PDB file of C-alpha atoms in Angstrom:
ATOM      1  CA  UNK A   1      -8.621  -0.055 120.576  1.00 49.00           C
ATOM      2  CA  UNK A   2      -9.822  -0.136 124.236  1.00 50.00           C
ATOM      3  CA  UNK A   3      -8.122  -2.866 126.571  1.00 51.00           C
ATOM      4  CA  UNK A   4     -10.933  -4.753 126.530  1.00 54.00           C
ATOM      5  CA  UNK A   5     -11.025  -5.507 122.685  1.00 55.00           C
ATOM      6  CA  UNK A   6      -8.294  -8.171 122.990  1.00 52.00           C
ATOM      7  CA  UNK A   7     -10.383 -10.239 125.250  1.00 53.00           C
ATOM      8  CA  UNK A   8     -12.670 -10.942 122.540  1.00 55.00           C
ATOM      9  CA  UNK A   9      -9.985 -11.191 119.612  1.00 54.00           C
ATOM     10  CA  UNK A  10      -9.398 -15.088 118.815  1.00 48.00           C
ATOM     11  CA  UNK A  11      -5.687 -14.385 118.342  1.00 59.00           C
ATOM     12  CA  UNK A  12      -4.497 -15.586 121.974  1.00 70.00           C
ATOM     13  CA  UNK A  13      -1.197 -16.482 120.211  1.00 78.00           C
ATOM     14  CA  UNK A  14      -0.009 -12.666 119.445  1.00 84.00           C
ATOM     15  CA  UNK A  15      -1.591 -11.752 122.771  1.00 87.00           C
ATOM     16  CA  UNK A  16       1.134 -14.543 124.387  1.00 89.00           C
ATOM     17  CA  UNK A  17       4.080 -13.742 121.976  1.00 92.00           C
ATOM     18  CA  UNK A  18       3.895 -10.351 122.253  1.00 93.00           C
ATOM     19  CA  UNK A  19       4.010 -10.477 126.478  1.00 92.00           C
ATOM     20  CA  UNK A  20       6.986 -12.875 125.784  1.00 93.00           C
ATOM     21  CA  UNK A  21       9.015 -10.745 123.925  1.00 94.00           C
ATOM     22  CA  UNK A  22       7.824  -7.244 126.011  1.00 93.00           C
ATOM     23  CA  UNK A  23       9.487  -9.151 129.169  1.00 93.00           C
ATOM     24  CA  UNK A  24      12.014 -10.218 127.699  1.00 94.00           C
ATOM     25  CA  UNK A  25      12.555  -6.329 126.971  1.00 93.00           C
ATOM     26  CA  UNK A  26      13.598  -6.142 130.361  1.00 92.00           C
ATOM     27  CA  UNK A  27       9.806  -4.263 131.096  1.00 91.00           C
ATOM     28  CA  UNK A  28       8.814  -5.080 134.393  1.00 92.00           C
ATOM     29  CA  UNK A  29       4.535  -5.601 134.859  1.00 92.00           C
ATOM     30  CA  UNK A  30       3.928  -2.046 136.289  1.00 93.00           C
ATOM     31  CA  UNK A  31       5.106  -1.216 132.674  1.00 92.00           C
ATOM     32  CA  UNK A  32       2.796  -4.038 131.045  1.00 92.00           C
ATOM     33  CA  UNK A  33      -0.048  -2.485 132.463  1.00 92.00           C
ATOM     34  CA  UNK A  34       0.551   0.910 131.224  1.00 91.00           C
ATOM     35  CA  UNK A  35       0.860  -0.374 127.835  1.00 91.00           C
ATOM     36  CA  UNK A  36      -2.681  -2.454 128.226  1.00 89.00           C
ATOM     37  CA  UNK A  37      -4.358   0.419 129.457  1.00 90.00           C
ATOM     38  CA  UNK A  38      -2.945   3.293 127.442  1.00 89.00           C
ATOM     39  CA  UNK A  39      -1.556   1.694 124.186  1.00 89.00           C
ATOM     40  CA  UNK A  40      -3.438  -1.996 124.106  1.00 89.00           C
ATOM     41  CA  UNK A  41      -3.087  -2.267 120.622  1.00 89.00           C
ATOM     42  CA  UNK A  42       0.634  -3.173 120.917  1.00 91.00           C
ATOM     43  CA  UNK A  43      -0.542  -6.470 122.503  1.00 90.00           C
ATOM     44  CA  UNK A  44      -2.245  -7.336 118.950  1.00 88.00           C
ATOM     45  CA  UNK A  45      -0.459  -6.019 116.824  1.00 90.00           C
ATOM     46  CA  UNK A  46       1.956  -9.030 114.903  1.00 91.00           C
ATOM     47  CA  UNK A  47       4.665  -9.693 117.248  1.00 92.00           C
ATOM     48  CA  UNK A  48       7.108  -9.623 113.909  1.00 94.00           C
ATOM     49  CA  UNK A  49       5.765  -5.623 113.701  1.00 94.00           C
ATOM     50  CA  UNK A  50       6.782  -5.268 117.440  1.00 94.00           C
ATOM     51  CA  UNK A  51      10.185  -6.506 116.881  1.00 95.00           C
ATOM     52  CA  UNK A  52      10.682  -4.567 113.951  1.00 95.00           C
ATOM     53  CA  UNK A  53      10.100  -1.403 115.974  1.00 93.00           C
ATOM     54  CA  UNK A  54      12.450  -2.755 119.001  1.00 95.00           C
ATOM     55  CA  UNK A  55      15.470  -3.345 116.191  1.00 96.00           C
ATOM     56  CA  UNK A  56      14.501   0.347 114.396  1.00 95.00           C
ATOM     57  CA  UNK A  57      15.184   1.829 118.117  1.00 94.00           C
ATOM     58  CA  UNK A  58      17.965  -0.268 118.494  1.00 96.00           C
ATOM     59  CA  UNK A  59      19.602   0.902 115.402  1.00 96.00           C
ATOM     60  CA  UNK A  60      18.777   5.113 116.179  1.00 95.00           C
ATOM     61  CA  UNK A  61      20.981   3.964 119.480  1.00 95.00           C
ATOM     62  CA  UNK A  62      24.150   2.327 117.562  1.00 97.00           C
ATOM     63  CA  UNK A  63      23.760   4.946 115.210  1.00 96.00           C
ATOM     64  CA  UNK A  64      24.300   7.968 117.364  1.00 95.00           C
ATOM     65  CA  UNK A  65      27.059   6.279 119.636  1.00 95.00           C
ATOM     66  CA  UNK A  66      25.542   4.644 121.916  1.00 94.00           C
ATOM     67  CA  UNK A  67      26.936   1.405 123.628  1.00 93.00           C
ATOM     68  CA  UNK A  68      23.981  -0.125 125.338  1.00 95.00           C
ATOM     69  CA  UNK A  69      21.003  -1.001 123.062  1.00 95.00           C
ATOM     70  CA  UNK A  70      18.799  -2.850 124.961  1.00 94.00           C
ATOM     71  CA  UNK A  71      18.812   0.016 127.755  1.00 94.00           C
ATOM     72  CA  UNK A  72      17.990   2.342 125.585  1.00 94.00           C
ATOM     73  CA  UNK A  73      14.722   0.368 124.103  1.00 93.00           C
ATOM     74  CA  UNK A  74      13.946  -0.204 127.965  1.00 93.00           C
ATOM     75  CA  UNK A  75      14.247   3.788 128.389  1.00 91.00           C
ATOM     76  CA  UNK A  76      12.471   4.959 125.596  1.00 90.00           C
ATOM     77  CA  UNK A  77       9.837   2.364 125.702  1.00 89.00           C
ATOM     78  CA  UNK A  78       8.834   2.991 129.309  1.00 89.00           C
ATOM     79  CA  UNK A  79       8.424   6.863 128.910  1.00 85.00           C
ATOM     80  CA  UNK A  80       6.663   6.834 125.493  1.00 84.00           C
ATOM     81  CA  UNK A  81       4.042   3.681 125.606  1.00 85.00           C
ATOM     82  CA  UNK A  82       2.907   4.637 122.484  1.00 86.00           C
ATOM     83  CA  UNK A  83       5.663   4.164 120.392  1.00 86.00           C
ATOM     84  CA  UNK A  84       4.356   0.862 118.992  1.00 89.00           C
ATOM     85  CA  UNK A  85       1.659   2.180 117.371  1.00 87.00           C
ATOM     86  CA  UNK A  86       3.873   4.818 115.786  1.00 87.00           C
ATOM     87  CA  UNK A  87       5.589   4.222 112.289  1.00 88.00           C
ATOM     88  CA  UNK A  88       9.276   3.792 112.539  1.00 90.00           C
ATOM     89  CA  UNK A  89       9.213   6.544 109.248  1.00 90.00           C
ATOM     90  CA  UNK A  90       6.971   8.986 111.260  1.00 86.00           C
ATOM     91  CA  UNK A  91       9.677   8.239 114.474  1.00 88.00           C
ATOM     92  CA  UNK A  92      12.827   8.436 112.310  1.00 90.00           C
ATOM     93  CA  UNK A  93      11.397  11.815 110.723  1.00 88.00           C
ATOM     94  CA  UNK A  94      10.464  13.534 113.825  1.00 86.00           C
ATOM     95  CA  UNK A  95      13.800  12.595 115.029  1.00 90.00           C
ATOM     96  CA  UNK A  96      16.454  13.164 112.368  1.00 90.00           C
ATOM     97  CA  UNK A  97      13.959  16.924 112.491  1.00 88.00           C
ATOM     98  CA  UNK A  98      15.296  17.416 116.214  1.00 88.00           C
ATOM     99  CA  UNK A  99      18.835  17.121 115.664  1.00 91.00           C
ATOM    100  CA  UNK A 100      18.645  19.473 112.256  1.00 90.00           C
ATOM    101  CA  UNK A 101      16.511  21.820 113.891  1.00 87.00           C
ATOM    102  CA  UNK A 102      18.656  22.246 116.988  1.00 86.00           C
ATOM    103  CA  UNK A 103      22.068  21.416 116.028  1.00 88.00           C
ATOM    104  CA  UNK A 104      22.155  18.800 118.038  1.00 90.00           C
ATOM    105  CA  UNK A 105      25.790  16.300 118.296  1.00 92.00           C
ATOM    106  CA  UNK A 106      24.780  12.979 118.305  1.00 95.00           C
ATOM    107  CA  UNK A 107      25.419  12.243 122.022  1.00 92.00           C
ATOM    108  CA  UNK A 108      23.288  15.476 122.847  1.00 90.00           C
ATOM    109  CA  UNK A 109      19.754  13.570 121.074  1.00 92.00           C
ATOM    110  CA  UNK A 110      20.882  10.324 122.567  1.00 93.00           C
ATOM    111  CA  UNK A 111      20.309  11.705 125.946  1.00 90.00           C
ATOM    112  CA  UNK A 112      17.490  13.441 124.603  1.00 88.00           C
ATOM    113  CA  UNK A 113      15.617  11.018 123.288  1.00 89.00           C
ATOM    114  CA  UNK A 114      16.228   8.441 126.396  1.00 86.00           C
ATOM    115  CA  UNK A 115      15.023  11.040 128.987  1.00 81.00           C
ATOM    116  CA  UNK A 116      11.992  13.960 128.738  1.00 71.00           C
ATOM    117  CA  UNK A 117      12.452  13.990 124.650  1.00 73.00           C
ATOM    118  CA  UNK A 118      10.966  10.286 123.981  1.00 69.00           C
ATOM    119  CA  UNK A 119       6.970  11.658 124.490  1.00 72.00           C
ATOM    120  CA  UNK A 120       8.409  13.766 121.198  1.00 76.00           C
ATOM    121  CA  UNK A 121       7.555  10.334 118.940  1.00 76.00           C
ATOM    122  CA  UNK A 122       4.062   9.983 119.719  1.00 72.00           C
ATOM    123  CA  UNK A 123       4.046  13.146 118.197  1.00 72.00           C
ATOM    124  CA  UNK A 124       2.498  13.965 114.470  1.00 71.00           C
ATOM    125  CA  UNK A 125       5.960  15.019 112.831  1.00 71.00           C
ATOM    126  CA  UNK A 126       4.385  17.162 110.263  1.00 80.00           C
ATOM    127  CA  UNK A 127       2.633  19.405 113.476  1.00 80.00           C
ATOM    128  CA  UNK A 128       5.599  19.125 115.714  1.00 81.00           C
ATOM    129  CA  UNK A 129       7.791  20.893 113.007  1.00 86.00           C
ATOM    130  CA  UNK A 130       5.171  23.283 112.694  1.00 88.00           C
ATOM    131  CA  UNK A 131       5.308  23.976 115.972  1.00 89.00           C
ATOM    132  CA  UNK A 132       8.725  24.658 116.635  1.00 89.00           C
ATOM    133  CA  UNK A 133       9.300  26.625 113.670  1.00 92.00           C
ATOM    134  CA  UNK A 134       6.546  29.082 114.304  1.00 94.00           C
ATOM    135  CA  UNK A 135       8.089  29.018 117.990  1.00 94.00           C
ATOM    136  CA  UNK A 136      11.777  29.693 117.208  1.00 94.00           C
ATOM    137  CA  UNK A 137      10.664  32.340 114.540  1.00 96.00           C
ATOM    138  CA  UNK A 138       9.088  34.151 117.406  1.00 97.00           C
ATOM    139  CA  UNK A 139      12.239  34.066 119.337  1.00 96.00           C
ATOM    140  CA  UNK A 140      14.819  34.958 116.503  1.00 96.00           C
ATOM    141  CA  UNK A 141      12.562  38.084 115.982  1.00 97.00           C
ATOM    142  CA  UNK A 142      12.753  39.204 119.825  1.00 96.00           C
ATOM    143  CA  UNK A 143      16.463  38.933 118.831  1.00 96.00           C
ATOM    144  CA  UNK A 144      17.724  35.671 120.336  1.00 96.00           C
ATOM    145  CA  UNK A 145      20.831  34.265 118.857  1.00 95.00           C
ATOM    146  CA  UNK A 146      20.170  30.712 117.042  1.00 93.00           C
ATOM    147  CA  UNK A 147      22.351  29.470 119.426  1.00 92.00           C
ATOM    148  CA  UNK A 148      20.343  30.712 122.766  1.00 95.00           C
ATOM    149  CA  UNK A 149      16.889  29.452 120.880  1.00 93.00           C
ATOM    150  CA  UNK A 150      18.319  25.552 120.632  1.00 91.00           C
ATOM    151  CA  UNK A 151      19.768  25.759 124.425  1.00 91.00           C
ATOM    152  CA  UNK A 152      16.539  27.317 125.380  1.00 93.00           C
ATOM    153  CA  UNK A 153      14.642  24.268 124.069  1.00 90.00           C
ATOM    154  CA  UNK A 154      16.844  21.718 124.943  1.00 87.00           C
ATOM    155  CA  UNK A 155      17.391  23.225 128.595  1.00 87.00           C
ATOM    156  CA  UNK A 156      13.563  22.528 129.057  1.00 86.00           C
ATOM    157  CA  UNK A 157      12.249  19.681 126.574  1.00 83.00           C
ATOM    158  CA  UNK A 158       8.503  19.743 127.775  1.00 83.00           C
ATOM    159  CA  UNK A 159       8.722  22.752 125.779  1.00 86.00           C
ATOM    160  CA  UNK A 160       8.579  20.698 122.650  1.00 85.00           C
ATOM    161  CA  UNK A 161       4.896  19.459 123.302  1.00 84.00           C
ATOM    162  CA  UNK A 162       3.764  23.211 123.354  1.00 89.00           C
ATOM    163  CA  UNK A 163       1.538  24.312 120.929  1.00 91.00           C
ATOM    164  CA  UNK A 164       2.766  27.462 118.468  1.00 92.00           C
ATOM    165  CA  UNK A 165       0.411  29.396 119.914  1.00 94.00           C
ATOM    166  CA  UNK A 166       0.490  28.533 123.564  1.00 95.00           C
ATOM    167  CA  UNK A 167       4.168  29.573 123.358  1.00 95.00           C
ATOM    168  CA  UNK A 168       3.520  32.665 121.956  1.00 96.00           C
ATOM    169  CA  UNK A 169       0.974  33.422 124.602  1.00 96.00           C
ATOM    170  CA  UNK A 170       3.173  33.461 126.950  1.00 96.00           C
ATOM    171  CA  UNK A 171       5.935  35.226 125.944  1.00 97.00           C
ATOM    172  CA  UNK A 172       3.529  37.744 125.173  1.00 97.00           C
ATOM    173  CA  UNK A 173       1.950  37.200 128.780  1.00 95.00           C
ATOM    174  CA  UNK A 174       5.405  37.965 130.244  1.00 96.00           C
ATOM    175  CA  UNK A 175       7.157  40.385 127.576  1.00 96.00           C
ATOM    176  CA  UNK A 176       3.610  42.790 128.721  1.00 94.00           C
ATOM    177  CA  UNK A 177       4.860  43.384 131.962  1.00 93.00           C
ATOM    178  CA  UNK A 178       8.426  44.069 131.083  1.00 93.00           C
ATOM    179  CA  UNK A 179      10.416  41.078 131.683  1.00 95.00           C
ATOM    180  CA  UNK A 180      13.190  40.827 129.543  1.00 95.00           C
ATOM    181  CA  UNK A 181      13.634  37.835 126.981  1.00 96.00           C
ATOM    182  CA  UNK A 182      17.123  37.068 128.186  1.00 96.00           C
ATOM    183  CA  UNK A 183      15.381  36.555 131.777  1.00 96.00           C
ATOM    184  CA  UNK A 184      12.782  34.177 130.169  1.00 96.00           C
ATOM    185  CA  UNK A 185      15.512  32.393 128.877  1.00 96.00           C
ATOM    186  CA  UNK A 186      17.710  31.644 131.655  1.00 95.00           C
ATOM    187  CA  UNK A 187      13.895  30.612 133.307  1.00 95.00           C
ATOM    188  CA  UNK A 188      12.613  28.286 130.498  1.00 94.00           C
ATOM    189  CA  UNK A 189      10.011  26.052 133.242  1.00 93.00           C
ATOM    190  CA  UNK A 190       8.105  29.348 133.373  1.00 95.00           C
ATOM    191  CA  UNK A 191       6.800  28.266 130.046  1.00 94.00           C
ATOM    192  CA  UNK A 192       4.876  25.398 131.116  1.00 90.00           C
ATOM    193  CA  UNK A 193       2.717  27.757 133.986  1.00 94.00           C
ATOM    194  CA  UNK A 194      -0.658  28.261 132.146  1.00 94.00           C
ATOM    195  CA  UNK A 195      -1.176  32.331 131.226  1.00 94.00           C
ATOM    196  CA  UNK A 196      -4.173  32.437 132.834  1.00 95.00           C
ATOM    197  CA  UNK A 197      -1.876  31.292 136.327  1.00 95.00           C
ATOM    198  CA  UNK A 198       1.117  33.765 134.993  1.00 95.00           C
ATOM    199  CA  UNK A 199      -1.987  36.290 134.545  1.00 95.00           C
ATOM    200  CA  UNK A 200      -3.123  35.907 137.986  1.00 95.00           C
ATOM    201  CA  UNK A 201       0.601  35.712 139.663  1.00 95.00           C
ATOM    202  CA  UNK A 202       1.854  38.789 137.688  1.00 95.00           C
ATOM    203  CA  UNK A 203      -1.197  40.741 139.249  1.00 94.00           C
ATOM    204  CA  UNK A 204      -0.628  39.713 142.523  1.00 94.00           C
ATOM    205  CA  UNK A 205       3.143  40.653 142.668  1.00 95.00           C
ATOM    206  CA  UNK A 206       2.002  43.862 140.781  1.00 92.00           C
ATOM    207  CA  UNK A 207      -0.260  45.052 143.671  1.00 93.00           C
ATOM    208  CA  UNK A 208       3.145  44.176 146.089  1.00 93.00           C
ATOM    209  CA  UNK A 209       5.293  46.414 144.345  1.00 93.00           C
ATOM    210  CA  UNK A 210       7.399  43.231 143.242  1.00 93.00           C
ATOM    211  CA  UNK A 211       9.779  44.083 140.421  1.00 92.00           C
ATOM    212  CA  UNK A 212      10.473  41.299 137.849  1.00 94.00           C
ATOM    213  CA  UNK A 213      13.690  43.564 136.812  1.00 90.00           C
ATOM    214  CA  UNK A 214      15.493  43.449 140.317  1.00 91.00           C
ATOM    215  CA  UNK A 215      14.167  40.067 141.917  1.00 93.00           C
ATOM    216  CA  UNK A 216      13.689  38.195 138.717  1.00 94.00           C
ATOM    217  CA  UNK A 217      11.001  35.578 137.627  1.00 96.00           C
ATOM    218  CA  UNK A 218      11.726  32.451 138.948  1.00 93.00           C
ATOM    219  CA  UNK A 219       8.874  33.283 141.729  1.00 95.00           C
ATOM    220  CA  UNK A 220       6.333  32.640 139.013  1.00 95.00           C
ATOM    221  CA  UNK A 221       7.257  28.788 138.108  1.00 92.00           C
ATOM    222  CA  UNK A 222       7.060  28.266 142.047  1.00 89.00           C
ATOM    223  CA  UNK A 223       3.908  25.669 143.111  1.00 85.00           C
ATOM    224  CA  UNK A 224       0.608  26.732 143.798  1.00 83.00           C
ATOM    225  CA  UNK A 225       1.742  25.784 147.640  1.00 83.00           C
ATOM    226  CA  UNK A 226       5.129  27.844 147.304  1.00 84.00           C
ATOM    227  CA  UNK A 227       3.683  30.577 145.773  1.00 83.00           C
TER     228      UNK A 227
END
């Protein structure tokens, strides 16, 4: 729904109840107005469906350790203002899928999910595992241990919004011009550069003489400006 469409709904009372209870999250109204431009919906949705996804976060925190509730909702909610037009199944399979699929402690998706990893519950779970299978099973064949695959993703997490084939792309992209996997993994933020930007960097060291092997990669995550 656009932000608009609750100025003409006739249900004023959600509209109030529900900016209630999102300041009594603790959200302050720079927050508010990313959530009635990007996700206005949560503003008419029942406020009883709101709370209901506030307690479901609350309960992932207790659940995996964590001593401050409240904070965490704040955290999660204000880097992922979609989450209340998510289901709490579609959130609670997409995350009990991180922690199997990179043997993750309980602590370690706590911190996770309350820093870059909350964007990962907007996600469709169904594509997101998808995703990161196809991606780790290109990894595990270049002959990373499971072990360096999970600390290469978790090192990075805007890794996790990549699509299958985007992240094959590039390891391809840099794997062409001999750079060793072990060097893209001890690099992961060259994975977010575009390949047509590593394509156009990796000719213009080329025609240097600039060896990947002996200075390394991390000149191709640089800026535009650094570069």
């Amino acid at each position: 729904r656009s932000p608009e469409s609750f100025f003409r709904s006739s249900d004023s009372t959600s509209l109030e109840e529900n900016i209630k209870f999102l300041c009594s999250l603790g959200l302050l109204p720079k927050d508010l107005c990313r959530l009635l431009v990007k996700a206005p919906r949560t503003f008419t949705n029942r406020p009883e469906l709101n709370m209901q996804k506030v307690d479901f976060f609350q309960h992932v925190c207790l659940s995996l350790g964590g001593d401050n509730p409240e904070e965490f909702v704040k955290k999660v909610v204000t880097k992922n203002v979609f989450l209340f037009n998510r289901s709490t199944k579609q959130m609670k399979a997409s995350i009990e899928f991180l922690q199997a699929f990179l043997g993750l402690k309980d602590k370690e998706l706590l911190t996770l999910l309350q820093g870059n990893c909350a964007s990962i519950l907007k996600l469709s779970s169904e594509s997101f595992e998808r995703n990161l299978r196809s991606s780790k099973q290109k990894l595990r064949s270049l002959g990373c241990t499971e072990n360096e695959v999970n600390r290469f993703f978790i090192s990075y997490p805007p890794m996790f919004y990549l699509s299958s084939k985007t992240f094959i792309d590039k390891i391809d992209c840099l794997l062409r011009v001999g750079i060793d996997i072990k060097q893209i993994l001890d690099k992961p933020r060259v994975m977010y550069v575009s390949v047509d930007t590593l394509t156009n960097r990796i000719k213009e060291l080329e025609k240097i003489g600039y060896s990947f092997r002996e200075s390394g990669i991390g000149i191709l995550e640089e800026s535009a400006k650094r570069f």
